[in-house]
mmCIF file of C-alpha atoms in Angstrom:
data_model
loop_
_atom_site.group_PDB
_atom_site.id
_atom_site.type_symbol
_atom_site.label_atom_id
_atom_site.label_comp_id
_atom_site.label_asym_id
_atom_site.label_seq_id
_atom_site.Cartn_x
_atom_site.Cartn_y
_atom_site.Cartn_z
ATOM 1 C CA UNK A 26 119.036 106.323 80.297
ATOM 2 C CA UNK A 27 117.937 109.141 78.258
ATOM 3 C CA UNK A 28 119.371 112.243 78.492
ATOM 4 C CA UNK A 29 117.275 115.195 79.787
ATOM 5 C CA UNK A 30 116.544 118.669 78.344
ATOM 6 C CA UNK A 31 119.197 120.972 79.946
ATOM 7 C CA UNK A 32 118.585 124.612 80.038
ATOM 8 C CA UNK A 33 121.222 125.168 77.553
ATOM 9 C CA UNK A 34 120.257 122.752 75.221
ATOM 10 C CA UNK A 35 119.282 123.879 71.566
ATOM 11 C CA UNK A 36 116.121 122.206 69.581
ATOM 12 C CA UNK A 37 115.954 122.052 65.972
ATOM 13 C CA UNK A 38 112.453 122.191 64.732
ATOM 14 C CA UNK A 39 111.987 120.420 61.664
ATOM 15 C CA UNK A 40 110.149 123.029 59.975
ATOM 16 C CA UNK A 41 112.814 125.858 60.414
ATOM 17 C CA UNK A 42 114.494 127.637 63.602
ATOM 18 C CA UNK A 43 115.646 126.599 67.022
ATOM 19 C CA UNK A 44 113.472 126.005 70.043
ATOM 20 C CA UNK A 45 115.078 126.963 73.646
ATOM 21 C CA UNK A 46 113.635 125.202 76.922
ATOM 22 C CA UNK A 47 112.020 127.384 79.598
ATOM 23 C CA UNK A 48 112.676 124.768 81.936
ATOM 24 C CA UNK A 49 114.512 121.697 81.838
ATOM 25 C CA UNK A 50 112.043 119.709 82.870
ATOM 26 C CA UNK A 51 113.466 117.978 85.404
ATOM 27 C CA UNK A 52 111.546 120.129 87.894
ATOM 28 C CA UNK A 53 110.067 117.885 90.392
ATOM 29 C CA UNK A 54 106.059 117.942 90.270
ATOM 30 C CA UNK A 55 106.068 119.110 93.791
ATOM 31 C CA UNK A 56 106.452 122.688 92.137
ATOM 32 C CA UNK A 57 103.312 122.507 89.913
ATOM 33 C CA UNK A 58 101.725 120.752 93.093
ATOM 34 C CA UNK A 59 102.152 123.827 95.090
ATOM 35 C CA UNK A 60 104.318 122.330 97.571
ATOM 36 C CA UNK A 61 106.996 123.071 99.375
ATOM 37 C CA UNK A 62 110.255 123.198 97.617
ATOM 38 C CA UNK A 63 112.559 123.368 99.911
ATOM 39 C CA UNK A 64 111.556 120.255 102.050
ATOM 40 C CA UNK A 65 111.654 118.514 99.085
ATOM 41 C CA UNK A 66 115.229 119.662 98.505
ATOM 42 C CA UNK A 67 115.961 119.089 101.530
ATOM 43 C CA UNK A 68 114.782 115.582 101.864
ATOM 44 C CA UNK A 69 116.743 115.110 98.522
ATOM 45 C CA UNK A 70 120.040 116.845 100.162
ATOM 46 C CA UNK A 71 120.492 114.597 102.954
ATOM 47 C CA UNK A 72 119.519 111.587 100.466
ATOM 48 C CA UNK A 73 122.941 112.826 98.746
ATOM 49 C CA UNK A 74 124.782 113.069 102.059
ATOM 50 C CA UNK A 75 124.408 109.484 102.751
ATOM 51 C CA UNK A 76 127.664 107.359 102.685
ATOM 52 C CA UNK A 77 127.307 105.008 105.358
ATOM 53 C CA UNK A 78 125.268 102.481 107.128
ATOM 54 C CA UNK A 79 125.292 101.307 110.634
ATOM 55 C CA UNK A 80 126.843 97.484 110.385
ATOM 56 C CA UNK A 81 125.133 96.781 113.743
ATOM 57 C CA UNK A 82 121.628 97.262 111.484
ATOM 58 C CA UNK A 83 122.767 94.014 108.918
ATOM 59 C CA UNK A 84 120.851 91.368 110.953
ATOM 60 C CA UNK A 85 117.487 93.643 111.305
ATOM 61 C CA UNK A 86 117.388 94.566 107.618
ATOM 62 C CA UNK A 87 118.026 91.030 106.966
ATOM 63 C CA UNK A 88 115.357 89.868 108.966
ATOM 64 C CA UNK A 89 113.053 93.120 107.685
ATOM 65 C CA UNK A 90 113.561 91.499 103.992
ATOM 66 C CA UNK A 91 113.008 88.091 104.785
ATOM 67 C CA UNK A 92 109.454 89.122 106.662
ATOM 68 C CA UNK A 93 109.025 91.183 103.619
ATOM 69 C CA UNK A 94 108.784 88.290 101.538
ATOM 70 C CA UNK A 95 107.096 85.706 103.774
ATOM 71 C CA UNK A 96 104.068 88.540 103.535
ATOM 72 C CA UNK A 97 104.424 89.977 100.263
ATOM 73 C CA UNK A 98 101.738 89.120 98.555
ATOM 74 C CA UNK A 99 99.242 90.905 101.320
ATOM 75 C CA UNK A 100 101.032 93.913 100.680
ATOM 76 C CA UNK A 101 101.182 94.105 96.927
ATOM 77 C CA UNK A 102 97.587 93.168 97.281
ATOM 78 C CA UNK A 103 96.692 96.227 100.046
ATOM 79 C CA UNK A 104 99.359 98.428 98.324
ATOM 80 C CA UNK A 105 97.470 98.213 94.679
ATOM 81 C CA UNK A 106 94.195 99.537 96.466
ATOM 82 C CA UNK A 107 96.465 102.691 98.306
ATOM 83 C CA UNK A 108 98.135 103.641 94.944
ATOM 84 C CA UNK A 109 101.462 103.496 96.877
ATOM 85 C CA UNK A 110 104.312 101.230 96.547
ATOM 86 C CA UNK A 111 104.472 97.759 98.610
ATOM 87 C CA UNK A 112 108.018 97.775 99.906
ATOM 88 C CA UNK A 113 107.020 101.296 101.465
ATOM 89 C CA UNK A 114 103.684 100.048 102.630
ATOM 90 C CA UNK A 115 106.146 97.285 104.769
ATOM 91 C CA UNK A 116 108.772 100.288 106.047
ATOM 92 C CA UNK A 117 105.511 102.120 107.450
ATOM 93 C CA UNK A 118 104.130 98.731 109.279
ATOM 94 C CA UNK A 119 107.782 98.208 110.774
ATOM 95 C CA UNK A 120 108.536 101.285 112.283
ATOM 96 C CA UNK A 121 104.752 102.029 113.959
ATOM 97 C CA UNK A 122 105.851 98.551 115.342
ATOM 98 C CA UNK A 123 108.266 96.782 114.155
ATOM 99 C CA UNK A 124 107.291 93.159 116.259
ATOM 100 C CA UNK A 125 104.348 93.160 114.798
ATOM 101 C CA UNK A 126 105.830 93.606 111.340
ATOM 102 C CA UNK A 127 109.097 91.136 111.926
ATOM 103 C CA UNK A 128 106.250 88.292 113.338
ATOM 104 C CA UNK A 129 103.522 88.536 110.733
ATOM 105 C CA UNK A 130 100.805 89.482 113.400
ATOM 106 C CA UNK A 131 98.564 92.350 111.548
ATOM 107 C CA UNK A 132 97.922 93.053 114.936
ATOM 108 C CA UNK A 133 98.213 96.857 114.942
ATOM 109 C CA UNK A 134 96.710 100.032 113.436
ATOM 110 C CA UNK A 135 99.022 101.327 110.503
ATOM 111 C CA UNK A 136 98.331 104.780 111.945
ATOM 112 C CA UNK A 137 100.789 104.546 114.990
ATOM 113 C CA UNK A 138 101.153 100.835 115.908
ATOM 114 C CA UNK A 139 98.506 100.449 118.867
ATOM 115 C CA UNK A 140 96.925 97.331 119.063
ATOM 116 C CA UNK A 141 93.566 96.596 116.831
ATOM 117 C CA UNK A 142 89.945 96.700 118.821
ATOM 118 C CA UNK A 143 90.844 99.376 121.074
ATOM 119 C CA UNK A 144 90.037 102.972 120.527
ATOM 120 C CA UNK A 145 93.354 104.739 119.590
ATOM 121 C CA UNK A 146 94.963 107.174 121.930
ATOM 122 C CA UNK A 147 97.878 108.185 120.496
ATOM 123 C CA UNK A 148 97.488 110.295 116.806
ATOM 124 C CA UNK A 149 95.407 110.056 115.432
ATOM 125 C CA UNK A 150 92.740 109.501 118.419
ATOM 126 C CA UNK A 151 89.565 107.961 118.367
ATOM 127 C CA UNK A 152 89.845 105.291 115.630
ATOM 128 C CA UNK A 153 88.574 101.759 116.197
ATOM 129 C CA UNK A 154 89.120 99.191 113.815
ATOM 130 C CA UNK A 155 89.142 95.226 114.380
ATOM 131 C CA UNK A 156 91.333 94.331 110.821
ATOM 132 C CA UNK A 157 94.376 95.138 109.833
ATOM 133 C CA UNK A 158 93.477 96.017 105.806
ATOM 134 C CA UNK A 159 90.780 97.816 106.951
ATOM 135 C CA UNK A 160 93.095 100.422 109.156
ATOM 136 C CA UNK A 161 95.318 100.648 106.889
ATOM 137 C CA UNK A 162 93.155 101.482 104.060
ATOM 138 C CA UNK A 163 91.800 104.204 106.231
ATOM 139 C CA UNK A 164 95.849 105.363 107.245
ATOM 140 C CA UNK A 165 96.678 105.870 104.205
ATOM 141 C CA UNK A 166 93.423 107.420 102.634
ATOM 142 C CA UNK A 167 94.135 109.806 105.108
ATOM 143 C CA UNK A 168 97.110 111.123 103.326
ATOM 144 C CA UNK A 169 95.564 110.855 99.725
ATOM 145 C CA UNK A 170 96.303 114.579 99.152
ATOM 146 C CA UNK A 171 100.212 114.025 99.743
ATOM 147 C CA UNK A 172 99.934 110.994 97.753
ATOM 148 C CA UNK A 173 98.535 113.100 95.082
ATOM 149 C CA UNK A 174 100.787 116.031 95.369
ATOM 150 C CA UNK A 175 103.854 113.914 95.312
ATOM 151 C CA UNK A 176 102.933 111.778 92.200
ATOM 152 C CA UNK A 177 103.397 108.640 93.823
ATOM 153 C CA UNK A 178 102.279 105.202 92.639
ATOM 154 C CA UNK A 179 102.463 101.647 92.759
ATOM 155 C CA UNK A 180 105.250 101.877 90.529
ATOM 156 C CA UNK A 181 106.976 104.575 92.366
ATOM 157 C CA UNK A 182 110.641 104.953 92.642
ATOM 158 C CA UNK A 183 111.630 108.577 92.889
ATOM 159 C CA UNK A 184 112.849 108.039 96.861
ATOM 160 C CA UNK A 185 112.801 112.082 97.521
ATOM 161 C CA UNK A 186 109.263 111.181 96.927
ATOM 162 C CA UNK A 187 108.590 108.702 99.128
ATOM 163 C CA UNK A 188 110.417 109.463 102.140
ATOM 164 C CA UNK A 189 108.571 113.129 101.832
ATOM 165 C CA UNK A 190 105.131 110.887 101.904
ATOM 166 C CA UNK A 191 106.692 109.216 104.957
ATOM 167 C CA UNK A 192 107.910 111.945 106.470
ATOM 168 C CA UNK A 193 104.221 113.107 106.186
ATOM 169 C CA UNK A 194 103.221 110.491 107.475
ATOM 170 C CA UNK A 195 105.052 110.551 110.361
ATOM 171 C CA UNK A 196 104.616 114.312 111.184
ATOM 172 C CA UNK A 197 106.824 117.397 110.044
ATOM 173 C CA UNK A 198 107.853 118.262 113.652
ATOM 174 C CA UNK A 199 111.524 117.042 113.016
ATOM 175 C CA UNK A 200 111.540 119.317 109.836
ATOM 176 C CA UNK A 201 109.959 122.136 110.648
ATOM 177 C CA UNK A 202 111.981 122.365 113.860
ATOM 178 C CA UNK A 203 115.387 121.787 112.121
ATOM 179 C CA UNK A 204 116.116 118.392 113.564
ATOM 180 C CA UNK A 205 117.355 115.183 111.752
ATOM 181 C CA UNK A 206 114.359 112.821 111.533
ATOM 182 C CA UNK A 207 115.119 109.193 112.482
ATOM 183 C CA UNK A 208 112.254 107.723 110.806
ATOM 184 C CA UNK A 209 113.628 108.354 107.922
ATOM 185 C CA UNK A 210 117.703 108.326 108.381
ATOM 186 C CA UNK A 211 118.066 105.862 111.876
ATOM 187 C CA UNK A 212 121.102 103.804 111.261
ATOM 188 C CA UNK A 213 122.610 106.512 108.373
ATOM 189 C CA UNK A 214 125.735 109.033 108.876
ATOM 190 C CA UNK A 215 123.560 111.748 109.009
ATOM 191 C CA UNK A 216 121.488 110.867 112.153
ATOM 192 C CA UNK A 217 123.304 110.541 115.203
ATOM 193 C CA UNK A 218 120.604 110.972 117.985
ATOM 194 C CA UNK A 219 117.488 113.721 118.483
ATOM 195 C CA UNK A 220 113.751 111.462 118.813
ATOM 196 C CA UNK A 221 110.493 112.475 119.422
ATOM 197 C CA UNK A 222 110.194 110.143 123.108
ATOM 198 C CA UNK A 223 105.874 111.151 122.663
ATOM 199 C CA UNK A 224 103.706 113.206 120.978
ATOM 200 C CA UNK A 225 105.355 116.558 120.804
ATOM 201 C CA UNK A 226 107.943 115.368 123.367
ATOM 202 C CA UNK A 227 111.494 116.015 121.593
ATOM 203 C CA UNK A 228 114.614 114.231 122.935
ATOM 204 C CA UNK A 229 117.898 115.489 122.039
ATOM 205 C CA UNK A 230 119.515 112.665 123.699
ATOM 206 C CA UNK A 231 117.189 109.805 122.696
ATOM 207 C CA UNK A 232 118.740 107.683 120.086
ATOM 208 C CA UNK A 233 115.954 105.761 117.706
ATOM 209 C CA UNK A 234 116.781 101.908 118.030
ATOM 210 C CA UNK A 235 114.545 101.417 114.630
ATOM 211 C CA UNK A 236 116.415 101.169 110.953
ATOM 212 C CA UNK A 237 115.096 104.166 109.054
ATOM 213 C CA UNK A 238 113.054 104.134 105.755
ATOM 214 C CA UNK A 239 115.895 105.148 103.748
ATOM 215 C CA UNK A 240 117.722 102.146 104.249
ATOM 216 C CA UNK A 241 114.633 99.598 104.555
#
């Protein structure tokens, strides 16, 4: 690894004199983006508070990875097209609904996990789509802006990144309301219960029986 520019480092131009760094640039591009900051440090806090995971997840992540590969190739393939990484493309498909992802089905809108050919009524409302790619195409278009603004790729692998995206993805209500949000941390030491039970319906005492995208 190379080292980075520190704020106290000193450059030697080679044609005379020292150059100082205004920045260190190691500034996330959230900050040029416009974004906010402090969710992003805040996502990459409780990324740093993470020392344990839930032993009673082990078979489900196994079985996660092992689906993972058996379908692979149809994510890579939608995942090139959505400019996002495959592995998270899989983490969104479990947790909107995770049978459908463990069994291979395709079954389901990527937006929240209903069943295809039926006119969505949970958010976002109103779609109707008969194929998988096609709905998920459209999910994730839908968040092209945060995609954007958070300099994620294929190749991605800044995870502050990408479990902001998610988070977006799944709504800011845990964040903006000061709770710990399972769909990213389920099955961590820093979620212990707290779930949204329906749309804008929090539970303090429902417990999320999904692994989190941090640890898928």
């Amino acid at each position: 690894m190379v080292p980075g520019i520190m704020m106290s480092s000193m450059l030697f131009c080679r044609h005379g004199g020292i150059i100082t760094p205004v920045t260190s640039g190691q500034t996330t591009l959230l900050y040029a983006a416009n974004l906010d900051m402090d969710w992003y440090k805040y996502n990459e806090e409780m990324i740093g508070k993470i020392y344990a995971i839930d032993s009673k997840y082990n078979e489900t992540i196994k079985h996660f990875k092992e689906a993972y590969e058996r379908n692979k190739s149809r994510y890579m393939r939608l995942a090139k097209q959505m400019g996002i990484p495959p592995e998270m493309l899989a983490v969104i498909h479990y947790r909107e609904n995770n049978g459908d992802y463990m069994q291979g089905g395709f079954n389901v809108y990527l937006h929240n996990g209903q069943s295809l050919g039926q006119v969505t009524t949970k958010e976002p409302r109103g779609k109707l789509f008969y194929n998988f790619d096609e709905a998920a195409l459209d999910a994730i278009a839908e968040k092209s802006y945060e995609i954007s603004k958070l300099d994620i790729t294929y190749d991605t692998q800044d995870m502050t990144a990408m479990l902001c995206l998610l988070e977006t993805y799944n709504g800011l209500g845990y964040y903006k309301n000061g709770y710990v949000n399972p769909y990213l941390y389920s099955g961590t030491n820093v979620y212990v219960s707290g779930k949204y039970i329906a749309d804008h319906v929090y539970n303090p005492k429902a417990v999320d029986a999904q692994v989190g995208s941090y640890i898928l």
